[in-house]
N, CA and C of each residue as an Amber inpcrd file, in Angstrom:
protein
   633
  17.2390000  34.9260000  11.7840000  18.1220000  33.7940000  11.3290000
  17.4840000  33.1110000   9.8940000  18.1740000  33.0370000   8.9380000
  17.5170000  32.5500000   7.7780000  16.8670000  31.1590000   7.7530000
  17.5210000  30.3050000   8.5670000  17.0110000  28.9520000   8.6720000
  15.6740000  28.9490000   9.3690000  15.5430000  29.6940000  10.4770000
  14.1080000  29.8880000  11.0060000  13.0810000  30.2680000  10.1120000
  13.5520000  31.2270000   9.2810000  12.5440000  31.8410000   8.2580000
  12.0850000  30.7200000   7.4410000  12.9060000  29.8630000   6.9650000
  12.4670000  28.9300000   5.9950000  12.0030000  27.5080000   6.5050000
  12.0200000  27.2810000   8.0390000  11.7860000  26.0470000   8.4800000
  10.1970000  25.8390000   8.2780000   9.9540000  24.6890000   7.6470000
   8.5690000  24.2140000   7.5470000   7.9090000  24.7080000   6.1330000
   8.6870000  25.5420000   5.4860000   8.1330000  25.7310000   4.0880000
   9.3300000  25.7480000   2.9230000  10.5330000  25.0430000   3.1690000
  11.3260000  24.8540000   2.2390000  12.0740000  23.5180000   2.4010000
  12.6670000  23.0160000   1.4850000  13.3260000  21.7620000   1.4130000
  14.5470000  21.7670000   0.6530000  15.5700000  21.2420000   0.7240000
  16.9910000  20.7980000   0.1630000  16.5810000  19.7260000  -0.8320000
  16.8120000  20.0790000  -2.2230000  16.5120000  19.0020000  -3.2530000
  17.8260000  18.7430000  -4.0680000  17.6860000  17.6390000  -4.8860000
  18.7020000  17.2550000  -5.8510000  18.0770000  17.2600000  -7.0230000
  18.9860000  17.5870000  -8.2220000  18.4300000  17.4030000  -9.5520000
  18.3050000  15.9170000  -9.8790000  17.3000000  15.4870000 -10.3920000
  17.0620000  14.0180000 -10.7290000  16.9350000  13.7880000 -12.2700000
  17.2950000  12.6440000 -12.8010000  16.8980000  12.3590000 -14.1400000
  15.4210000  11.5620000 -13.9880000  14.5020000  12.2440000 -14.3750000
  12.9680000  11.8940000 -14.1210000  12.6600000  10.6480000 -14.8040000
  12.2480000   9.5140000 -14.4630000  11.8530000   8.5010000 -15.1450000
  10.5020000   8.7880000 -15.8310000  10.2340000   8.7200000 -17.2640000
   9.1830000   9.3260000 -17.9500000   8.0290000   8.3280000 -17.8390000
   7.6790000   7.9190000 -16.5330000   6.3610000   6.9830000 -16.3620000
   5.9560000   7.4320000 -14.9370000   4.6240000   7.5680000 -15.0060000
   3.9290000   7.7890000 -13.6240000   3.5430000   6.4620000 -13.1190000
   3.8540000   6.2540000 -11.8690000   3.5200000   4.9840000 -11.1460000
   2.2820000   4.9950000 -10.1840000   1.2390000   4.6810000 -10.7940000
  -0.0290000   4.6430000  -9.9600000  -0.3660000   3.4140000  -9.2750000
  -0.7350000   3.6840000  -8.3030000  -1.1740000   2.2410000  -7.4260000
  -2.5860000   2.4270000  -7.0010000  -3.1810000   1.4900000  -7.0580000
  -4.7120000   1.4010000  -6.9370000  -5.0380000   0.3440000  -5.7580000
  -5.7070000   0.8460000  -4.7170000  -6.0430000  -0.2690000  -3.7050000
  -7.5900000  -0.4430000  -3.7710000  -8.2130000   0.4150000  -4.5360000
  -9.7350000   0.3200000  -4.5960000 -10.2970000   0.7310000  -6.1310000
 -11.4490000   0.1910000  -6.5160000 -11.8010000   0.2370000  -7.8180000
 -12.7110000   1.5910000  -8.1430000 -11.9350000   2.6010000  -8.1700000
 -12.5180000   3.8610000  -8.6330000 -11.9710000   4.5530000  -9.8810000
 -12.4920000   5.6100000 -10.2420000 -12.2870000   6.5550000 -11.4630000
 -12.1450000   5.7170000 -12.7040000 -10.8500000   5.9090000 -13.3720000
 -10.7920000   5.3420000 -14.6540000 -10.7470000   3.7630000 -14.6020000
 -10.0150000   3.4030000 -13.5380000 -10.0360000   1.8450000 -13.3300000
 -11.3160000   1.2280000 -13.3620000 -12.1560000   1.8140000 -12.6330000
 -13.5130000   1.2460000 -12.6110000 -14.3140000   1.4760000 -13.9380000
 -14.1130000   2.6280000 -14.5760000 -14.7050000   2.7660000 -15.9590000
 -14.1750000   1.6220000 -16.9860000 -12.7630000   1.3300000 -16.8450000
 -12.1880000   0.3170000 -17.7910000 -12.8650000  -1.0610000 -17.3930000
 -12.9860000  -1.1870000 -16.0480000 -13.4590000  -2.6890000 -15.7130000
 -14.7790000  -2.7940000 -16.1040000 -15.6290000  -1.7620000 -15.7610000
 -17.1150000  -1.8460000 -16.2900000 -17.1240000  -2.0040000 -17.6240000
 -16.3360000  -1.5780000 -18.6280000 -16.4940000  -1.6900000 -19.9070000
 -15.9120000  -2.9780000 -20.4810000 -15.3880000  -3.7720000 -19.6170000
 -15.1050000  -5.0570000 -19.8530000 -13.4470000  -5.0650000 -20.1620000
 -12.6510000  -4.1000000 -20.1450000 -11.3160000  -3.9930000 -20.2600000
 -10.5280000  -4.3020000 -19.1020000 -11.0150000  -3.5760000 -18.0100000
 -10.0050000  -3.6180000 -16.7430000  -8.9210000  -2.7350000 -16.9610000
  -8.2470000  -2.4630000 -15.8490000  -6.8200000  -1.8600000 -15.8320000
  -5.8900000  -2.7100000 -16.8320000  -4.9900000  -1.9750000 -17.1950000
  -4.1630000  -2.5890000 -18.6930000  -3.0140000  -3.4170000 -18.1400000
  -2.7510000  -3.6530000 -16.7990000  -1.6300000  -4.2570000 -16.3310000
  -1.7650000  -5.7940000 -15.7650000  -2.9850000  -5.7430000 -15.1520000
  -3.3350000  -7.1520000 -14.5340000  -4.6530000  -7.3200000 -14.3900000
  -4.9080000  -8.8580000 -14.9400000  -6.5330000  -9.0130000 -14.9140000
  -7.0400000  -9.0000000 -13.2270000  -8.3630000  -8.4080000 -13.3730000
  -9.0690000  -8.5760000 -12.1450000 -10.1390000  -9.7240000 -12.1010000
 -10.4860000 -10.1710000 -10.9270000 -11.6640000 -11.1520000 -10.9840000
 -13.0690000 -10.4950000 -11.4330000 -13.8540000 -11.3980000 -11.8750000
 -15.2170000 -10.7820000 -12.3760000 -16.0870000 -10.3560000 -11.0350000
 -17.1420000  -9.6520000 -11.2550000 -18.0520000  -9.4670000 -10.2770000
 -17.7140000  -8.3260000  -9.2490000 -16.8070000  -7.6920000  -9.5720000
 -16.4890000  -6.5690000  -8.5890000 -17.3740000  -5.3720000  -8.7070000
 -17.4920000  -4.4950000  -7.5790000 -18.3780000  -3.5020000  -7.6890000
 -17.5130000  -2.1760000  -7.7520000 -18.0590000  -0.9680000  -8.1460000
 -17.3640000   0.2300000  -7.7190000 -16.8700000   0.5560000  -6.4530000
 -15.7580000   0.9850000  -6.2290000 -15.2700000   1.3900000  -5.0050000
 -14.8910000   0.1690000  -3.8770000 -15.0270000  -1.0420000  -4.5590000
 -14.5890000  -2.2790000  -3.9450000 -13.0490000  -2.2940000  -3.7130000
 -12.7290000  -2.7260000  -2.5860000 -11.2070000  -2.8470000  -2.3370000
 -10.7750000  -4.1300000  -3.1420000  -9.5220000  -3.9300000  -3.7800000
  -9.0170000  -4.7280000  -4.6700000  -8.1330000  -5.8150000  -3.8310000
  -8.2450000  -7.1050000  -4.4040000  -7.4480000  -8.1580000  -3.4990000
  -6.1040000  -7.8800000  -3.1380000  -5.3610000  -7.2840000  -4.0410000
  -4.0510000  -6.5910000  -3.5790000  -3.7980000  -5.3310000  -4.2970000
  -3.0370000  -4.4100000  -3.9770000  -2.8620000  -3.2390000  -4.5220000
  -2.3840000  -3.3970000  -6.0820000  -2.8100000  -2.6980000  -6.8850000
  -2.4910000  -2.9740000  -8.3820000  -1.8210000  -1.6900000  -8.9360000
  -0.6870000  -2.0770000  -9.6690000   0.3590000  -1.0250000 -10.1530000
  -0.1480000  -0.7100000 -11.6620000  -0.5760000   0.4780000 -11.9300000
  -1.2100000   0.5690000 -13.2270000  -0.3110000   1.8500000 -13.7210000
   0.7900000   1.8160000 -14.3780000   1.5000000   2.8900000 -14.7110000
   1.2000000   3.5590000 -15.9990000   1.5380000   4.7130000 -16.1150000
   1.0420000   5.5510000 -17.2400000   2.2130000   6.4100000 -17.8260000
   2.0190000   6.8410000 -19.2870000   2.9250000   7.4880000 -19.8360000
   2.9370000   9.1150000 -18.9820000   4.0660000   9.7520000 -18.9310000
   4.1710000  11.0200000 -18.3640000   4.1620000  12.0530000 -19.5100000
   3.0660000  12.4690000 -19.8440000   2.8090000  13.2880000 -20.9260000
   3.1260000  14.8400000 -20.6820000   3.9970000  15.5410000 -21.5480000
   4.3320000  17.0080000 -21.1870000   3.0070000  17.9060000 -21.6010000
   2.0770000  17.4220000 -22.5450000   0.9680000  17.9760000 -22.5940000
  -0.0400000  17.0170000 -22.8760000  -1.3510000  17.3600000 -22.7640000
  -2.5310000  16.5690000 -23.0210000  -2.6440000  15.4260000 -21.9320000
  -3.2630000  14.3670000 -22.2070000  -3.5930000  13.4590000 -21.2500000
  -2.6600000  12.2740000 -21.0390000  -2.2450000  11.9400000 -19.7650000
  -1.4760000  10.5660000 -19.6440000  -2.2080000   9.3670000 -20.1690000
  -1.4650000   8.3220000 -20.7160000  -2.1540000   7.2070000 -21.0330000
  -1.5290000   5.9370000 -20.3870000  -2.5780000   5.1490000 -20.0120000
  -2.2020000   4.0360000 -19.2830000  -1.2810000   2.9790000 -20.0570000
  -0.4300000   2.3400000 -19.5500000   0.4700000   1.3950000 -20.0690000
   0.2740000  -0.1700000 -19.8350000   0.4550000  -0.8670000 -20.7710000
   0.4510000  -2.4100000 -20.5320000   1.7980000  -2.8050000 -19.8350000
   1.8160000  -4.0410000 -19.3240000   3.1990000  -4.3670000 -18.7030000
   4.1450000  -4.2420000 -19.6450000   3.8270000  -4.7370000 -21.0400000
   4.8240000  -4.8950000 -21.8780000   5.3670000  -3.5590000 -22.3880000
   4.2890000  -2.4770000 -22.5500000   4.7270000  -1.3320000 -22.9070000
   5.5010000  -0.4520000 -21.9160000   5.2230000  -0.7150000 -20.5290000
   6.0050000  -0.1190000 -19.4820000   7.2280000  -0.6980000 -19.4180000
   7.5390000  -2.0610000 -19.5470000   8.9730000  -2.6750000 -19.6080000
   9.6540000  -2.1190000 -20.7690000   9.1340000  -1.9890000 -21.8810000
   9.7480000  -1.5460000 -23.0620000  10.2620000  -0.0240000 -22.9550000
   9.3800000   0.7770000 -22.3040000   9.7260000   2.3090000 -21.8720000
  11.0050000   2.3930000 -21.0270000  10.9970000   1.3640000 -19.8400000
  11.9700000   1.8000000 -18.6780000  12.8370000   0.5210000 -18.5460000
  12.4510000  -0.5000000 -19.3160000  13.2640000  -1.7140000 -18.9390000
  12.8650000  -2.6170000 -17.9080000  13.4170000  -3.9830000 -17.9410000
  12.6350000  -4.9390000 -17.1940000  13.2910000  -4.7070000 -15.6640000
  14.4690000  -4.3750000 -15.3690000  14.9630000  -4.2500000 -14.0090000
  14.3240000  -2.9810000 -13.4300000  14.2150000  -1.9090000 -14.1000000
  13.6150000  -0.6050000 -13.4950000  12.1680000  -0.7690000 -13.2400000
  11.5080000  -1.3440000 -14.2390000   9.9550000  -1.6910000 -14.0320000
   9.7440000  -2.5630000 -12.6520000  10.4980000  -3.4230000 -12.5240000
  10.2760000  -4.2480000 -11.3080000  10.6960000  -3.6160000 -10.0460000
  11.6380000  -2.7310000 -10.1350000  11.9340000  -1.8350000  -8.8160000
  10.8870000  -0.8060000  -8.7550000  10.3670000  -0.1940000  -9.7120000
   9.4380000   0.7800000  -9.6170000   8.0230000   0.0360000  -9.1150000
   7.8200000  -1.0070000  -9.4940000   6.5160000  -1.5770000  -9.0670000
   6.6010000  -1.9400000  -7.6470000   7.6980000  -2.5920000  -7.2130000
   7.8620000  -2.9860000  -5.8730000   7.8580000  -1.7440000  -4.8230000
   8.7000000  -0.9220000  -5.2790000   8.7070000   0.4320000  -4.3750000
   7.2490000   1.0300000  -4.2350000   6.7740000   1.2990000  -5.3260000
   5.5150000   2.1040000  -5.4390000   4.4270000   1.3720000  -4.6800000
   4.2390000   0.0820000  -4.7660000   3.1780000  -0.7440000  -3.9600000
   3.4780000  -0.5450000  -2.3810000   4.7110000  -0.7380000  -2.0840000
   5.2120000  -0.7850000  -0.7330000   4.8610000   0.6170000  -0.0110000
   5.1980000   1.7110000  -0.9880000   4.8300000   2.9920000  -0.4420000
   3.3240000   3.0830000  -0.3340000   2.6060000   2.7380000  -1.2360000
   1.2310000   2.8330000  -0.9760000   0.7950000   2.1360000   0.1130000
   1.0930000   0.9870000   0.2260000   0.6090000   0.1660000   1.4080000
   0.9150000   0.8920000   2.8590000   2.2490000   1.1780000   3.0260000
   2.4340000   2.0050000   4.2580000   1.5530000   3.4380000   4.4840000
   1.4610000   4.0670000   3.2420000   0.5880000   5.2160000   3.3570000
  -0.9200000   5.0680000   3.7660000  -1.2570000   3.9320000   3.1760000
  -2.7280000   3.5960000   3.4120000  -3.1410000   3.1910000   4.7860000
  -2.0090000   2.4980000   5.5210000  -2.0370000   2.2750000   6.8460000
  -2.0880000   3.4610000   7.7100000  -1.1790000   4.2720000   7.2310000
  -0.8910000   5.6670000   8.2840000  -2.2470000   6.4170000   7.8830000
  -2.8920000   6.4710000   6.8650000  -4.0040000   7.2520000   6.4870000
  -5.2040000   6.7810000   7.4100000  -5.2270000   5.3530000   7.4210000
  -6.3080000   4.6370000   8.0490000  -6.2690000   4.9260000   9.5050000
  -5.1670000   5.0490000  10.2000000  -5.1250000   5.4710000  11.6720000
  -5.6990000   6.8110000  11.9170000  -5.7680000   7.6730000  10.8430000
  -6.2680000   8.9800000  10.9020000  -7.7470000   8.9400000  10.4530000
  -8.2630000   7.7910000  10.2490000  -9.7330000   7.8030000   9.7600000
  -9.9740000   8.2430000   8.2590000  -8.9060000   8.0760000   7.5800000
  -8.9340000   8.5850000   6.0330000  -8.5670000   7.2660000   5.1410000
  -9.2520000   7.2610000   4.2150000  -9.0980000   6.0810000   3.2570000
  -8.2890000   6.6110000   1.8140000  -7.1420000   5.8780000   1.6830000
  -6.3650000   6.2160000   0.5480000  -6.6970000   5.3590000  -0.5550000
  -7.4560000   5.7490000  -1.4110000  -7.9570000   4.7930000  -2.5690000
  -6.8980000   4.4330000  -3.5980000  -6.2840000   5.5150000  -4.1440000
  -5.1430000   5.3360000  -5.0370000  -4.1510000   6.4590000  -4.9680000
  -3.0740000   6.4130000  -5.5330000  -2.2270000   7.4870000  -5.7620000
  -1.2060000   7.3650000  -6.8170000  -0.3120000   8.3700000  -6.8750000
   0.4940000   8.4100000  -8.0230000   1.9360000   8.8560000  -7.5410000
   2.9300000   8.0690000  -7.9640000   4.3990000   8.4050000  -7.5760000
   5.0910000   8.6880000  -8.8180000   6.2340000   9.4000000  -8.7310000
   7.1620000   9.5650000  -9.8070000   8.4610000   9.4230000  -9.1710000
   9.3490000   8.9290000  -9.9740000  10.6820000   8.4360000  -9.5090000
  11.8090000   8.9310000 -10.4870000  13.0080000   9.0630000 -10.0910000
  14.1120000   9.5790000 -10.8960000  15.3370000   8.9660000 -10.2950000
  16.5000000   9.1600000 -11.2310000  17.7650000   8.7410000 -10.7880000
  18.7260000   9.8380000 -10.6220000  19.4760000   9.6050000  -9.6060000
  20.7520000  10.5890000  -9.2820000  22.0300000   9.5460000  -9.3500000
  22.6510000   9.5540000 -10.4060000  23.5120000   8.3960000 -10.6980000
  22.8490000   7.2610000 -10.8500000  23.2500000   6.3360000 -10.0630000
  22.4630000   4.9410000  -9.9060000  21.5400000   4.7730000  -8.6540000
  21.1030000   5.8890000  -8.1190000  20.3790000   5.9200000  -6.8110000
  18.9370000   6.0360000  -7.4120000  17.9980000   5.2600000  -7.1350000
  16.5720000   5.5170000  -7.3300000  16.0320000   6.4010000  -6.2410000
  15.3890000   7.5070000  -6.6910000  14.9180000   8.4800000  -5.6140000
  13.3610000   8.7450000  -6.0870000  12.5080000   8.8660000  -5.1330000
  11.1850000   9.5260000  -5.0800000  11.3000000  10.9460000  -5.3830000
  10.5230000  11.2990000  -6.4220000  10.6130000  12.7400000  -6.7600000
   9.2370000  13.2830000  -6.8690000   9.1100000  14.7540000  -7.1000000
   7.8310000  15.3480000  -7.2400000   7.0710000  15.3890000  -6.0280000
   5.8430000  15.6560000  -6.1890000   4.9340000  15.7150000  -4.9750000
   4.5200000  14.1210000  -4.6620000   4.3480000  13.9980000  -3.3380000
   4.1910000  12.7590000  -2.7770000   2.8570000  12.7460000  -1.9340000
   1.8610000  11.9330000  -2.1700000   0.5760000  11.6630000  -1.4490000
   0.0480000  12.9920000  -1.1410000  -0.0290000  13.9310000  -2.0820000
  -0.9800000  15.0640000  -1.9030000  -2.3180000  14.9560000  -2.4830000
  -3.2670000  15.8030000  -2.0790000  -4.6920000  15.7360000  -2.4880000
  -4.5450000  15.9250000  -4.2110000  -3.6680000  16.4450000  -4.6720000
  -3.6150000  16.5880000  -6.1860000  -3.1940000  15.2430000  -6.9170000
  -2.2600000  14.2820000  -6.1140000  -1.7530000  13.1110000  -6.7250000
  -2.4700000  11.9520000  -6.1540000  -3.4590000  12.0040000  -5.2700000
  -3.9890000  10.7800000  -4.5690000  -5.5220000  10.9360000  -4.5700000
  -6.2210000  10.0070000  -4.2390000  -7.6060000   9.9940000  -4.0240000
  -7.9030000   9.4680000  -2.3210000  -8.2810000  10.4900000  -1.6350000
  -8.4210000  10.4250000  -0.4220000 -10.0760000  10.6500000   0.0250000
 -10.2190000  10.0610000   1.0420000 -11.8440000  10.3470000   1.6080000
 -12.0870000   9.7350000   2.9540000 -13.0810000  10.2110000   3.4830000
 -13.2810000   9.8660000   5.0080000 -13.7480000   8.3200000   5.1090000
 -12.9310000   7.5860000   5.7800000 -13.1410000   6.0710000   6.0470000
 -14.5150000   5.7740000   6.4730000 -15.0920000   6.5910000   7.2410000
 -16.4240000   6.2690000   7.8400000 -17.6470000   6.4410000   6.8110000
 -17.0130000   7.1540000   5.8060000 -18.1260000   7.3630000   4.7520000
 -18.0350000   6.3260000   3.4930000 -17.0150000   5.5790000   3.6860000
 -16.7040000   4.3990000   2.5450000 -18.0160000   3.5260000   2.4250000
 -18.3610000   3.0520000   1.1650000 -19.2220000   2.2980000   1.1000000
 -19.0690000   1.6340000  -0.5880000 -19.1710000   0.1460000  -0.3750000
 -18.9610000  -0.4750000  -1.7120000 -20.2370000  -0.0500000  -2.5730000
 -19.7720000   0.2900000  -3.9570000 -20.9420000   0.5540000  -4.8420000
 -21.2910000   2.1250000  -4.7380000 -20.7180000   2.9280000  -4.0210000
 -21.3630000   4.3640000  -3.7460000 -19.8860000   5.1210000  -4.1410000
 -20.1970000   6.3670000  -4.4910000 -18.9910000   7.4680000  -4.5120000
 -18.8060000   7.9350000  -3.2090000 -17.4100000   7.7890000  -2.9750000
 -16.8710000   8.2600000  -1.4940000 -16.5870000   9.8250000  -1.5970000
 -17.0810000  10.5290000  -0.5440000 -16.8730000  12.0420000  -0.6550000
 -15.2610000  12.1280000  -0.5490000 -14.8890000  13.0820000  -1.4550000
 -13.3760000  13.1550000  -1.7730000 -12.8170000  14.4830000  -1.0460000
 -11.4690000  14.1260000  -0.6310000 -10.5650000  15.2450000  -0.2800000
  -9.5830000  15.4620000  -1.1580000  -9.8360000  15.4570000  -2.3990000
  -8.8700000  15.7200000  -3.4950000  -9.4870000  16.3090000  -4.7400000
  -8.7590000  16.4080000  -5.7850000  -9.1610000  17.2120000  -6.9070000
 -10.3700000  16.5490000  -7.8120000 -10.9510000  15.3500000  -7.2180000
 -12.0660000  14.8800000  -7.9610000 -13.1730000  16.0010000  -7.8960000
 -13.3970000  16.7440000  -6.9220000 -14.4550000  17.5920000  -6.8940000
 -14.4660000  18.6670000  -8.0680000 -13.2300000  19.0480000  -8.3280000
 -12.8220000  19.9380000  -9.3740000 -13.1550000  19.2140000 -10.7890000
 -12.8810000  17.9320000 -10.8380000 -13.1650000  17.1970000 -12.1370000
 -14.6090000  17.2270000 -12.2980000 -15.3350000  16.6410000 -11.0920000
 -16.7110000  16.5980000 -11.3790000 -17.4950000  17.8930000 -11.7730000
 -16.9270000  18.9120000 -11.2040000 -17.5090000  20.2490000 -11.5960000
 -17.2560000  20.5780000 -13.1030000 -16.2390000  20.2710000 -13.4820000
 -15.6900000  20.5380000 -14.8990000 -16.5580000  19.5790000 -15.8470000
 -16.9440000  18.3380000 -15.4650000 -17.8340000  17.4230000 -16.1410000
 -19.1470000  18.2000000 -16.1460000 -19.5530000  18.6840000 -15.1400000
 -20.9560000  19.2470000 -15.1330000 -21.1530000  20.5010000 -16.0500000
 -19.9070000  21.0870000 -16.5580000 -19.9060000  22.1030000 -17.3380000
 -20.1570000  21.8800000 -18.8590000 -19.8270000  20.6580000 -19.1120000
 -19.9090000  20.2430000 -20.4600000 -18.6780000  20.4590000 -21.1890000
 -17.5280000  20.9600000 -20.5580000 -16.2820000  21.3600000 -21.1950000
 -15.7420000  20.1960000 -21.9270000 -15.2230000  20.2770000 -23.1650000
 -14.5220000  19.2220000 -23.9270000 -13.2210000  18.9210000 -23.7410000
 -12.5290000  19.5750000 -22.8460000 -11.0630000  19.4050000 -22.6080000
 -10.2120000  20.2200000 -23.5040000 -10.8470000  21.1070000 -24.3460000
 -10.1370000  22.0360000 -25.1590000  -9.8770000  23.2950000 -24.6230000
  -8.5680000  23.5260000 -24.2380000  -8.3370000  24.9180000 -23.7530000
  -8.7850000  25.9220000 -24.3730000  -9.3100000  27.2520000 -23.7000000
  -9.0090000  27.3590000 -22.2920000 -10.0960000  26.6180000 -21.4820000
  -9.6900000  26.3300000 -20.1630000 -10.8460000  25.8050000 -19.3390000
 -11.8570000  26.8350000 -18.9610000 -12.9960000  26.5450000 -18.5870000
 -14.0000000  27.4050000 -17.9440000 -13.5640000  28.3320000 -16.6980000
 -13.8220000  29.4540000 -16.4280000 -13.5280000  29.9840000 -15.2570000
 -14.1970000  29.4080000 -14.1400000 -13.4450000  29.0900000 -13.0920000
 -13.9410000  28.4160000 -12.0660000 -14.8220000  29.4880000 -10.9970000
 -15.9910000  29.1930000 -10.4850000 -16.5390000  30.0940000  -9.6750000
 -16.0480000  30.1700000  -8.3260000 -16.3630000  31.2180000  -7.5230000
 -15.6630000  31.2490000  -5.9240000 -16.0750000  30.2730000  -5.2700000
 -17.3590000  29.7520000  -5.2730000 -17.8830000  28.6550000  -4.4240000
 -17.1820000  27.4310000  -4.7640000 -16.7630000  27.1230000  -5.8090000
 -16.0650000  25.8500000  -6.1810000 -14.7380000  26.1140000  -5.7520000
 -13.9130000  27.1860000  -5.6870000 -12.7480000  27.3000000  -5.3380000
 -12.7600000  27.1450000  -3.7050000 -13.7530000  27.6700000  -3.1430000
 -13.9050000  27.5320000  -1.6530000 -14.2980000  26.3070000  -1.0770000
 -15.0260000  25.5290000  -1.8880000 -15.2670000  24.0820000  -1.6490000
 -14.1400000  23.1370000  -1.8410000 -13.2800000  23.4360000  -2.8400000
 -12.0480000  22.5650000  -2.9980000 -11.2520000  22.9210000  -1.8860000
 -10.7540000  24.0690000  -1.5130000  -9.7940000  24.6360000  -0.4680000
 -10.2870000  23.9520000   0.7790000 -11.5610000  23.8150000   1.1820000
 -12.0360000  23.2590000   2.3890000 -11.6990000  21.6690000   2.3210000
 -11.7160000  20.9210000   1.3230000 -11.5600000  19.5220000   1.2410000
 -10.0370000  19.3540000   1.3750000  -9.3310000  20.1210000   0.7800000
  -7.7890000  20.0360000   1.0460000  -7.2980000  20.3190000   2.3940000
  -8.0300000  21.3270000   3.0470000  -7.6630000  21.7010000   4.5360000
  -8.1160000  20.4720000   5.3170000  -9.1010000  19.9010000   5.0890000
  -9.7470000  18.7620000   5.8380000  -8.7120000  17.5960000   5.6790000
  -8.2990000  17.4450000   4.6090000  -7.3000000  16.3920000   4.2800000
  -6.0190000  16.6080000   5.1870000  -5.5680000  17.7920000   4.9270000
  -4.3060000  18.1050000   5.8790000  -4.4650000  18.1180000   7.3300000
  -5.5130000  18.4380000   7.7370000  -5.8070000  18.6050000   9.2230000
  -6.0620000  17.1970000   9.7490000  -6.8090000  16.2540000   8.8500000
  -6.9940000  14.9700000   9.5620000  -5.8320000  14.0490000   9.3480000
  -4.8730000  14.1460000   8.4450000  -3.8200000  13.3410000   8.2580000
  -2.5230000  13.8110000   9.0440000  -2.4410000  15.0700000   9.4610000
  -1.4970000  15.6090000  10.2330000  -1.8180000  15.8350000  11.5850000
  -3.0470000  15.9830000  11.9630000  -3.5560000  16.2670000  13.3810000
  -3.3110000  17.6850000  13.8080000  -2.9490000  18.4330000  12.7690000
  -2.6760000  19.9840000  12.9310000  -3.4890000  20.9300000  12.3070000
  -3.9140000  21.9550000  13.2030000  -4.7600000  22.9640000  12.4860000
  -4.1050000  23.6170000  11.2750000  -4.8190000  23.7920000  10.2120000
  -4.1230000  24.4770000   9.0510000  -3.7860000  25.8550000   9.3620000
  -4.6710000  26.5550000   9.8830000  -4.3110000  28.1110000  10.0310000
  -3.2940000  28.2090000  11.1360000  -3.3800000  27.5390000  12.0930000
  -1.9650000  27.5200000  13.0670000  -0.8340000  27.0930000  12.3250000
  -0.9100000  26.0290000  11.4870000   0.3000000  25.7240000  10.8660000
   1.0210000  26.7790000   9.9750000   0.2230000  27.5710000   9.4160000
   0.4920000  28.6410000   8.3040000   1.2900000  29.7230000   9.2160000
   0.8970000  29.8240000  10.6070000   1.3820000  30.8740000  11.3970000
   2.7220000  30.5880000  12.0260000
């Protein structure tokens, strides 16, 4: 039966008009937000208190939207820039929903011993209905790590694509295509991190799930 063949690896979808803004929510000071903060700029949307350290939990989850670039790098938006892009009403809805989703996901991950430092959501409209679209809370769109290895001021081991980013940085690649060929050991180590994220968050053996 066709339904049985597709169960667990297919979903019914609707075409949406995607909002051209990535909705990033940060609970901890990592990555680009830490680099900007250390340089004296801080994230572009809201001021942060002085004296924070790398990896420190933020007083409240921070909404830092970015442009959704078709090519090249996404660019962080100011509040004014984001409001101009999507309108005041849509901006407030996106901010509220994205922060709520992050809070709920962070609690669920913590119950599994996983820290969700930040994540990215995308939204779209079907008529007047606001929908969550694209990938949600995957290691490609989120910064995950083992909660028991978390330490303020230190880099947390990652269950996400940060490992690949770090490898690319080590090659000296200047971001001009094509990217350098990825060695098999880097592929294997990346896969292992994604599998561990899956197994920790779902409580399911990855190999068993595929069968």
